Amino acid sequence: DYDIRNKKIVKEIDKLRNKGHEIGVHGSFGSHLNLDIFISNLKKFGIKNINGNRFHFLMFEKEITPTVLKKANIKYDSSIGFAEHAGFRRGTCFPFYLFDFKENTSTDILEFPLIIMDGTLHRKNYMGISKSQAFIRIKPIIDEVIKFNGVLTILWHNNYFSEYKYTGWEKVYKEILNYCKKSNGYLTSLENIYNKIETSK
């Protein structure tokens, strides 16, 4: 509903970058299968060295998508998760390197499994949980991540911070963060975790 190349949007992106925030790409519909579409997404930013991605609708095709990400020089991704329920789609809460089935080898692209998404909890065609019950329902999942010292990757869309349409869901997000903080969680961006992993090699 807006052009990312608009001067006002570019100014906001620059402001975020200058404050040290992470700027990633949200690969558009179908770009997980098509390198040209994905590259055109990246070019719209007009920014070099975009390292992180999450595909629209969590789209991911295991035999094609890793190649798309690799050829686009993406360093890490967080598209592998369930849209319909919170949890561990690949049975883990740890980042792992994606496998390239065409080359039959591991890639250098780190995948951060997506564990919890706002729409998953709220939407009736998914879990359909009320905001008063949301934290109670996902707490066992969070505790499982804490138990194994894993990474709890959360996707909270900007409109779920809004009082206009999704009143009260910002409170659920803060409840998750506060619980993680009290449990000695390290609250940070995927970029920071990626850098820690890479420098520890």
Coordinates of N, CA and C in Angstrom, one line a residue:
D1 N 0.8 -1.2 0.0 CA 0.0 0.0 0.0 C 0.9 1.3 0.0
Y2 N 2.2 1.1 -0.2 CA 3.0 2.3 -0.4 C 4.3 1.8 -1.2
D3 N 4.9 2.8 -1.8 CA 6.1 2.5 -2.6 C 7.4 2.7 -1.7
I4 N 8.1 1.6 -1.6 CA 9.3 1.6 -0.7 C 10.4 2.6 -1.2
R5 N 10.2 3.0 -2.5 CA 11.2 4.0 -3.0 C 10.8 5.4 -2.8
N6 N 9.6 5.6 -2.2 CA 9.1 7.0 -1.8 C 10.2 7.7 -0.9
K7 N 10.4 8.9 -1.2 CA 11.4 9.7 -0.4 C 11.2 9.6 1.1
K8 N 10.0 9.7 1.5 CA 9.7 9.7 2.9 C 10.0 8.3 3.5
I9 N 9.7 7.3 2.8 CA 10.0 5.9 3.3 C 11.5 5.7 3.3
V10 N 12.2 6.1 2.2 CA 13.7 6.0 2.2 C 14.3 6.7 3.4
K11 N 13.8 7.9 3.7 CA 14.3 8.7 4.8 C 14.1 7.9 6.1
E12 N 13.0 7.3 6.3 CA 12.7 6.5 7.5 C 13.7 5.3 7.6
I13 N 13.9 4.6 6.5 CA 14.8 3.5 6.5 C 16.2 3.9 6.8
D14 N 16.6 5.1 6.3 CA 18.0 5.6 6.6 C 18.1 5.9 8.1
K15 N 17.0 6.5 8.6 CA 17.0 6.9 10.0 C 17.2 5.6 10.9
L16 N 16.5 4.5 10.5 CA 16.6 3.3 11.3 C 18.0 2.7 11.2
R17 N 18.6 2.7 10.0 CA 19.9 2.2 9.8 C 21.0 3.0 10.6
N18 N 20.8 4.3 10.6 CA 21.7 5.2 11.3 C 21.7 5.0 12.8
K19 N 20.5 4.5 13.3 CA 20.4 4.3 14.7 C 20.8 2.9 15.1
G20 N 21.3 2.1 14.1 CA 21.9 0.8 14.3 C 20.9 -0.3 14.3
H21 N 19.7 0.0 13.8 CA 18.6 -1.1 13.7 C 18.9 -2.0 12.4
E22 N 18.4 -3.2 12.5 CA 18.5 -4.1 11.4 C 17.5 -3.8 10.3
I23 N 17.9 -3.9 9.1 CA 17.0 -3.7 7.9 C 17.1 -5.0 7.2
G24 N 16.0 -5.7 7.1 CA 15.9 -7.0 6.3 C 14.9 -6.8 5.2
V25 N 14.8 -7.9 4.4 CA 13.9 -7.9 3.3 C 12.7 -8.9 3.6
H26 N 11.6 -8.5 3.1 CA 10.4 -9.4 3.3 C 10.1 -9.9 1.9
G27 N 10.7 -11.0 1.5 CA 10.5 -11.5 0.1 C 9.0 -11.6 -0.3
S28 N 8.7 -11.0 -1.5 CA 7.3 -10.9 -1.9 C 6.8 -12.3 -2.3
F29 N 5.5 -12.3 -2.5 CA 4.8 -13.6 -2.9 C 5.4 -14.1 -4.2
G30 N 5.9 -15.4 -4.1 CA 6.5 -16.1 -5.3 C 8.0 -15.9 -5.4
S31 N 8.5 -15.0 -4.6 CA 10.0 -14.7 -4.8 C 10.8 -15.9 -4.2
H32 N 10.2 -16.7 -3.4 CA 10.9 -17.9 -2.8 C 11.2 -18.9 -3.8
L33 N 10.6 -18.8 -5.0 CA 10.8 -19.7 -6.1 C 11.5 -19.1 -7.3
N34 N 11.7 -17.7 -7.3 CA 12.2 -17.0 -8.4 C 13.3 -16.0 -8.1
L35 N 14.5 -16.3 -8.5 CA 15.6 -15.4 -8.1 C 15.4 -14.0 -8.7
D36 N 14.9 -13.9 -9.9 CA 14.8 -12.5 -10.5 C 13.8 -11.7 -9.7
I37 N 12.7 -12.3 -9.3 CA 11.7 -11.5 -8.5 C 12.3 -11.1 -7.1
F38 N 13.1 -12.1 -6.5 CA 13.7 -11.8 -5.2 C 14.7 -10.6 -5.4
I39 N 15.6 -10.7 -6.4 CA 16.6 -9.7 -6.6 C 15.9 -8.3 -6.9
S40 N 14.7 -8.3 -7.6 CA 14.0 -7.0 -7.8 C 13.5 -6.5 -6.5
N41 N 13.1 -7.4 -5.5 CA 12.7 -6.9 -4.2 C 13.9 -6.2 -3.5
L42 N 15.1 -6.8 -3.6 CA 16.3 -6.2 -3.0 C 16.6 -4.9 -3.6
K43 N 16.5 -4.8 -4.9 CA 16.9 -3.6 -5.6 C 16.0 -2.4 -5.3
K44 N 14.8 -2.7 -4.9 CA 13.9 -1.6 -4.5 C 14.4 -0.8 -3.3
F45 N 15.1 -1.5 -2.4 CA 15.6 -0.9 -1.2 C 16.7 0.2 -1.6
G46 N 17.5 -0.1 -2.6 CA 18.6 0.7 -2.9 C 19.7 0.7 -1.9
I47 N 19.7 -0.4 -1.1 CA 20.6 -0.5 0.0 C 21.5 -1.8 -0.3
K48 N 22.8 -1.6 -0.1 CA 23.7 -2.7 -0.3 C 23.8 -3.5 1.0
N49 N 24.1 -4.8 0.9 CA 24.4 -5.7 2.1 C 23.2 -5.9 3.0
I50 N 22.0 -6.2 2.4 CA 20.9 -6.7 3.2 C 21.1 -8.1 3.5
N51 N 21.2 -8.5 4.7 CA 21.6 -9.9 5.1 C 20.4 -10.8 5.5
G52 N 19.3 -10.2 6.0 CA 18.3 -11.1 6.5 C 17.0 -11.0 5.7
N53 N 16.2 -12.1 5.7 CA 15.0 -12.3 5.0 C 13.9 -13.1 5.7
R54 N 12.7 -12.7 5.4 CA 11.6 -13.6 5.8 C 10.6 -13.5 4.6
F55 N 10.2 -14.7 4.0 CA 9.3 -14.6 2.9 C 7.8 -14.4 3.3
H56 N 7.1 -13.7 2.4 CA 5.7 -13.4 2.6 C 4.9 -14.8 2.8
F57 N 4.0 -14.8 3.7 CA 3.2 -16.0 4.0 C 4.1 -17.2 4.4
L58 N 5.3 -16.9 4.9 CA 6.3 -18.0 5.3 C 6.5 -19.0 4.2
M59 N 6.5 -18.5 2.9 CA 6.6 -19.4 1.8 C 8.1 -20.0 1.8
F60 N 8.2 -21.3 1.5 CA 9.5 -21.9 1.5 C 9.4 -23.2 0.8
E61 N 10.3 -23.4 -0.2 CA 10.3 -24.7 -1.0 C 11.7 -25.2 -0.8
K62 N 11.8 -26.3 0.0 CA 13.2 -26.8 0.4 C 14.1 -27.1 -0.7
E63 N 13.6 -27.4 -1.9 CA 14.6 -27.8 -3.0 C 14.9 -26.5 -3.9
I64 N 14.2 -25.4 -3.7 CA 14.5 -24.2 -4.5 C 14.9 -23.0 -3.7
T65 N 14.2 -22.8 -2.6 CA 14.5 -21.5 -1.9 C 15.9 -21.3 -1.4
P66 N 16.6 -22.3 -0.8 CA 18.0 -22.1 -0.4 C 18.9 -21.6 -1.6
T67 N 18.6 -22.1 -2.8 CA 19.4 -21.6 -3.9 C 19.1 -20.2 -4.2
V68 N 17.8 -19.8 -4.1 CA 17.5 -18.4 -4.4 C 18.2 -17.5 -3.3
L69 N 18.1 -17.9 -2.1 CA 18.8 -17.1 -1.0 C 20.3 -17.0 -1.2
K70 N 20.9 -18.1 -1.6 CA 22.3 -18.2 -1.8 C 22.8 -17.3 -2.9
K71 N 22.1 -17.3 -4.0 CA 22.5 -16.5 -5.2 C 22.2 -15.0 -5.0
A72 N 21.3 -14.7 -4.0 CA 21.0 -13.3 -3.7 C 21.9 -12.8 -2.5
N73 N 22.9 -13.7 -2.1 CA 23.8 -13.3 -1.0 C 23.1 -13.0 0.3
I74 N 22.0 -13.7 0.6 CA 21.3 -13.5 1.9 C 22.1 -14.4 2.9
K75 N 22.3 -13.9 4.1 CA 23.1 -14.6 5.1 C 22.2 -15.4 6.1
Y76 N 21.0 -14.9 6.3 CA 20.1 -15.7 7.2 C 18.6 -15.4 6.9
D77 N 17.8 -16.4 7.3 CA 16.4 -16.4 6.9 C 15.6 -16.8 8.1
S78 N 14.3 -16.4 8.1 CA 13.4 -16.9 9.2 C 12.0 -17.1 8.7
S79 N 12.0 -18.0 7.6 CA 10.7 -18.2 7.0 C 10.1 -19.6 7.4
I80 N 10.9 -20.5 8.0 CA 10.4 -21.8 8.3 C 9.7 -21.8 9.6
G81 N 8.4 -21.8 9.5 CA 7.6 -21.9 10.7 C 6.2 -22.3 10.3
F82 N 5.3 -22.6 11.3 CA 3.9 -22.9 11.0 C 3.1 -21.6 11.0
A83 N 2.3 -21.4 10.0 CA 1.4 -20.3 10.0 C 0.2 -20.6 10.9
E84 N -0.2 -21.9 10.9 CA -1.5 -22.3 11.6 C -1.3 -22.6 13.1
H85 N -0.1 -22.8 13.6 CA 0.0 -22.9 15.0 C 1.5 -22.6 15.4
A86 N 1.6 -22.2 16.7 CA 3.0 -21.9 17.2 C 3.7 -23.2 17.5
G87 N 5.0 -23.2 17.4 CA 5.7 -24.5 17.6 C 7.0 -24.6 16.7
F88 N 7.4 -25.9 16.7 CA 8.7 -26.2 16.1 C 8.6 -26.9 14.8
R89 N 8.5 -26.2 13.7 CA 8.2 -26.9 12.4 C 9.3 -27.9 12.0
R90 N 10.6 -27.5 12.3 CA 11.7 -28.5 12.0 C 12.1 -29.2 13.3
G91 N 11.3 -29.2 14.3 CA 11.6 -29.9 15.6 C 12.8 -29.3 16.4
T92 N 13.1 -28.0 16.1 CA 14.2 -27.4 16.9 C 14.0 -25.9 17.1
C93 N 14.6 -25.4 18.2 CA 14.6 -24.0 18.4 C 16.0 -23.4 18.3
F94 N 16.8 -24.1 17.5 CA 18.2 -23.7 17.3 C 18.4 -23.3 15.8
P95 N 19.1 -22.3 15.5 CA 19.5 -21.9 14.1 C 20.2 -23.1 13.5
F96 N 20.0 -23.3 12.2 CA 20.7 -24.3 11.5 C 21.0 -23.9 10.1
Y97 N 22.0 -24.5 9.4 CA 22.4 -24.1 8.1 C 21.5 -24.8 7.1
L98 N 20.9 -24.0 6.1 CA 20.1 -24.6 5.1 C 20.8 -25.6 4.2
F99 N 20.1 -26.6 3.7 CA 20.8 -27.5 2.8 C 20.4 -27.2 1.4
D100 N 21.4 -27.3 0.5 CA 21.1 -27.1 -0.9 C 21.0 -28.4 -1.6
F101 N 19.8 -28.8 -2.0 CA 19.5 -30.1 -2.5 C 20.0 -30.2 -4.0
K102 N 20.1 -29.1 -4.7 CA 20.7 -29.1 -6.1 C 22.1 -29.5 -6.0
E103 N 22.9 -28.9 -5.1 CA 24.3 -29.1 -5.0 C 24.7 -30.3 -4.0
N104 N 23.6 -30.7 -3.3 CA 23.8 -31.8 -2.3 C 24.8 -31.5 -1.3
T105 N 24.7 -30.2 -0.8 CA 25.6 -29.8 0.3 C 25.0 -28.7 1.2
S106 N 25.5 -28.5 2.3 CA 25.0 -27.5 3.2 C 25.4 -26.1 2.7
T107 N 24.6 -25.1 3.0 CA 24.9 -23.8 2.6 C 25.5 -23.0 3.8
D108 N 25.9 -21.8 3.6 CA 26.3 -20.9 4.7 C 25.2 -20.0 5.2
I109 N 23.9 -20.3 4.7 CA 22.8 -19.5 5.2 C 22.2 -20.1 6.4
L110 N 22.1 -19.3 7.5 CA 21.5 -19.7 8.7 C 20.0 -19.5 8.7
E111 N 19.3 -20.6 9.1 CA 17.8 -20.5 9.2 C 17.5 -20.4 10.7
F112 N 16.7 -19.3 11.0 CA 16.2 -19.2 12.4 C 14.8 -19.6 12.4
P113 N 14.4 -20.8 12.9 CA 13.1 -21.3 12.8 C 12.1 -20.3 13.5
L114 N 11.0 -20.0 12.8 CA 10.0 -19.1 13.4 C 9.1 -19.9 14.4
I115 N 9.0 -19.4 15.6 CA 8.3 -20.2 16.7 C 6.9 -19.6 16.9
I116 N 6.8 -18.3 17.0 CA 5.5 -17.7 17.4 C 5.3 -16.5 16.5
M117 N 4.0 -16.4 15.9 CA 3.6 -15.3 15.1 C 2.3 -14.8 15.6
D118 N 2.1 -13.5 15.6 CA 0.9 -12.8 16.1 C -0.4 -13.4 15.5
G119 N -0.4 -13.4 14.1 CA -1.6 -13.8 13.4 C -1.9 -15.3 13.6
T120 N -0.9 -16.1 13.9 CA -1.1 -17.5 14.2 C -2.0 -17.6 15.5
L121 N -1.7 -16.8 16.4 CA -2.5 -16.9 17.7 C -3.9 -16.3 17.5
H122 N -4.0 -15.2 16.8 CA -5.2 -14.4 16.8 C -6.3 -14.9 15.7
R123 N -5.8 -15.2 14.6 CA -6.8 -15.5 13.5 C -7.6 -16.7 13.7
K124 N -8.9 -16.6 13.4 CA -9.8 -17.7 13.6 C -9.5 -18.9 12.7
N125 N -8.9 -18.7 11.5 CA -8.6 -19.8 10.7 C -7.3 -20.5 11.1
Y126 N -6.6 -20.0 12.1 CA -5.4 -20.6 12.7 C -5.8 -21.0 14.1
M127 N -5.1 -20.5 15.1 CA -5.4 -21.0 16.5 C -6.6 -20.3 17.1
G128 N -6.8 -19.0 16.7 CA -8.0 -18.3 17.1 C -8.1 -18.1 18.6
I129 N -7.0 -17.8 19.3 CA -7.0 -17.6 20.7 C -7.3 -16.1 21.0
S130 N -8.0 -15.9 22.1 CA -8.2 -14.6 22.6 C -6.9 -14.0 23.2
K131 N -6.8 -12.7 23.2 CA -5.5 -12.1 23.7 C -5.4 -12.4 25.2
S132 N -6.5 -12.6 25.9 CA -6.4 -12.9 27.4 C -5.8 -14.3 27.6
Q133 N -6.0 -15.2 26.6 CA -5.5 -16.6 26.7 C -4.2 -16.8 26.0
A134 N -3.8 -15.9 25.2 CA -2.6 -16.1 24.3 C -1.4 -16.5 25.0
F135 N -1.0 -15.7 26.0 CA 0.3 -16.0 26.7 C 0.2 -17.4 27.4
I136 N -0.9 -17.7 28.1 CA -1.1 -18.9 28.8 C -0.9 -20.1 27.8
R137 N -1.4 -20.0 26.6 CA -1.3 -21.1 25.6 C 0.1 -21.3 25.1
I138 N 0.9 -20.2 24.9 CA 2.2 -20.3 24.3 C 3.3 -20.4 25.4
K139 N 3.0 -20.2 26.6 CA 4.0 -20.3 27.7 C 4.7 -21.7 27.7
P140 N 4.1 -22.8 27.5 CA 4.8 -24.1 27.5 C 5.8 -24.1 26.3
I141 N 5.5 -23.5 25.2 CA 6.5 -23.5 24.1 C 7.7 -22.6 24.5
I142 N 7.4 -21.5 25.1 CA 8.5 -20.6 25.5 C 9.4 -21.3 26.6
D143 N 8.7 -22.0 27.5 CA 9.5 -22.8 28.5 C 10.4 -23.9 27.9
E144 N 9.9 -24.5 26.8 CA 10.7 -25.5 26.1 C 11.9 -24.9 25.5
V145 N 11.8 -23.7 24.9 CA 13.0 -23.0 24.4 C 13.9 -22.6 25.5
I146 N 13.4 -22.2 26.6 CA 14.3 -21.8 27.8 C 15.0 -23.0 28.3
K147 N 14.3 -24.2 28.4 CA 14.9 -25.4 28.8 C 16.1 -25.8 28.1
F148 N 16.1 -25.6 26.8 CA 17.2 -26.0 25.9 C 18.1 -24.9 25.5
N149 N 17.9 -23.7 26.1 CA 18.7 -22.5 25.8 C 18.7 -22.2 24.4
G150 N 17.5 -22.3 23.8 CA 17.4 -22.1 22.3 C 17.1 -20.6 22.0
V151 N 16.7 -20.4 20.7 CA 16.3 -19.1 20.2 C 14.8 -19.1 20.0
L152 N 14.1 -18.1 20.6 CA 12.7 -18.0 20.5 C 12.5 -16.9 19.5
T153 N 12.2 -17.2 18.2 CA 12.0 -16.3 17.1 C 10.6 -15.9 17.1
I154 N 10.3 -14.6 17.2 CA 8.9 -14.1 17.3 C 8.7 -13.1 16.1
L155 N 7.5 -13.3 15.4 CA 7.1 -12.3 14.4 C 5.9 -11.6 14.9
W156 N 6.1 -10.3 15.1 CA 5.0 -9.4 15.5 C 4.8 -8.3 14.5
H157 N 3.8 -8.3 13.7 CA 3.6 -7.4 12.6 C 3.3 -6.0 13.2
N158 N 3.7 -4.9 12.4 CA 3.5 -3.6 12.9 C 2.0 -3.3 13.2
N159 N 1.0 -3.9 12.5 CA -0.4 -3.5 12.8 C -0.9 -4.2 14.1
Y160 N -0.1 -5.1 14.6 CA -0.5 -5.7 15.9 C 0.0 -4.9 17.1
F161 N 0.7 -3.8 16.8 CA 1.0 -2.8 17.8 C 0.0 -1.7 17.8
S162 N -0.9 -1.7 16.9 CA -1.9 -0.7 16.7 C -3.1 -0.8 17.5
E163 N -3.6 0.3 18.1 CA -4.9 0.3 18.8 C -6.1 0.4 17.9
Y164 N -5.7 0.7 16.6 CA -6.8 0.9 15.6 C -7.6 -0.4 15.3
K165 N -6.8 -1.5 15.1 CA -7.5 -2.7 14.6 C -7.2 -3.9 15.6
Y166 N -6.1 -4.0 16.2 CA -5.7 -5.1 17.0 C -5.4 -4.7 18.4
T167 N -6.4 -4.0 19.0 CA -6.2 -3.5 20.4 C -5.8 -4.7 21.4
G168 N -4.8 -4.4 22.2 CA -4.4 -5.4 23.2 C -3.4 -6.4 22.9
W169 N -3.0 -6.5 21.6 CA -2.0 -7.5 21.2 C -0.6 -7.0 21.4
E170 N -0.4 -5.7 21.6 CA 0.9 -5.2 22.0 C 1.2 -5.7 23.4
K171 N 0.2 -5.7 24.2 CA 0.3 -6.2 25.6 C 0.8 -7.7 25.7
V172 N 0.3 -8.5 24.8 CA 0.7 -9.9 24.7 C 2.2 -10.0 24.3
Y173 N 2.6 -9.2 23.3 CA 4.0 -9.1 22.9 C 4.9 -8.7 24.1
K174 N 4.5 -7.7 24.8 CA 5.3 -7.3 26.0 C 5.3 -8.3 27.1
E175 N 4.2 -9.1 27.2 CA 4.2 -10.1 28.2 C 5.2 -11.2 27.9
I176 N 5.3 -11.6 26.6 CA 6.3 -12.6 26.1 C 7.7 -12.1 26.4
L177 N 8.0 -10.8 26.1 CA 9.3 -10.3 26.3 C 9.7 -10.2 27.8
N178 N 8.7 -9.7 28.6 CA 9.0 -9.6 30.0 C 9.3 -11.0 30.6
Y179 N 8.5 -12.0 30.2 CA 8.7 -13.4 30.7 C 10.1 -13.9 30.3
C180 N 10.5 -13.6 29.1 CA 11.8 -14.0 28.6 C 12.9 -13.3 29.4
K181 N 12.7 -12.0 29.6 CA 13.7 -11.2 30.3 C 13.9 -11.7 31.7
K182 N 12.8 -12.0 32.4 CA 12.8 -12.6 33.8 C 13.5 -13.9 33.8
S183 N 13.5 -14.6 32.7 CA 14.1 -16.0 32.6 C 15.5 -15.8 32.1
N184 N 16.1 -14.6 32.2 CA 17.5 -14.4 31.7 C 17.7 -14.5 30.2
G185 N 16.6 -14.3 29.4 CA 16.7 -14.3 28.0 C 17.5 -13.1 27.5
Y186 N 18.2 -13.3 26.3 CA 18.9 -12.3 25.7 C 18.1 -11.8 24.5
L187 N 17.5 -10.6 24.8 CA 16.5 -10.0 23.8 C 17.3 -9.2 22.8
T188 N 17.3 -9.6 21.5 CA 18.1 -9.0 20.5 C 17.5 -9.3 19.1
S189 N 18.2 -8.8 18.1 CA 17.8 -9.1 16.7 C 18.4 -10.4 16.2
L190 N 17.9 -10.9 15.1 CA 18.5 -12.0 14.4 C 19.9 -11.7 13.9
E191 N 20.1 -10.4 13.5 CA 21.4 -10.0 13.0 C 22.4 -10.1 14.0
N192 N 22.1 -9.8 15.3 CA 23.1 -9.9 16.4 C 23.4 -11.3 16.7
I193 N 22.4 -12.2 16.7 CA 22.6 -13.6 16.9 C 23.5 -14.2 15.8
Y194 N 23.1 -13.9 14.6 CA 23.9 -14.3 13.4 C 25.4 -13.9 13.5
N195 N 25.6 -12.7 13.9 CA 27.0 -12.2 14.0 C 27.8 -12.9 15.2
K196 N 27.1 -13.2 16.2 CA 27.7 -14.0 17.4 C 28.1 -15.4 16.9
I197 N 27.2 -16.0 16.2 CA 27.4 -17.4 15.7 C 28.6 -17.4 14.7
E198 N 28.6 -16.5 13.8 CA 29.7 -16.4 12.8 C 31.0 -16.1 13.4
T199 N 31.1 -15.2 14.4 CA 32.4 -14.8 14.9 C 32.9 -15.9 15.9
S200 N 32.0 -16.8 16.3 CA 32.5 -17.8 17.2 C 33.0 -19.1 16.5
K201 N 32.9 -19.0 15.1 CA 33.4 -20.2 14.4 C 34.9 -20.3 14.5

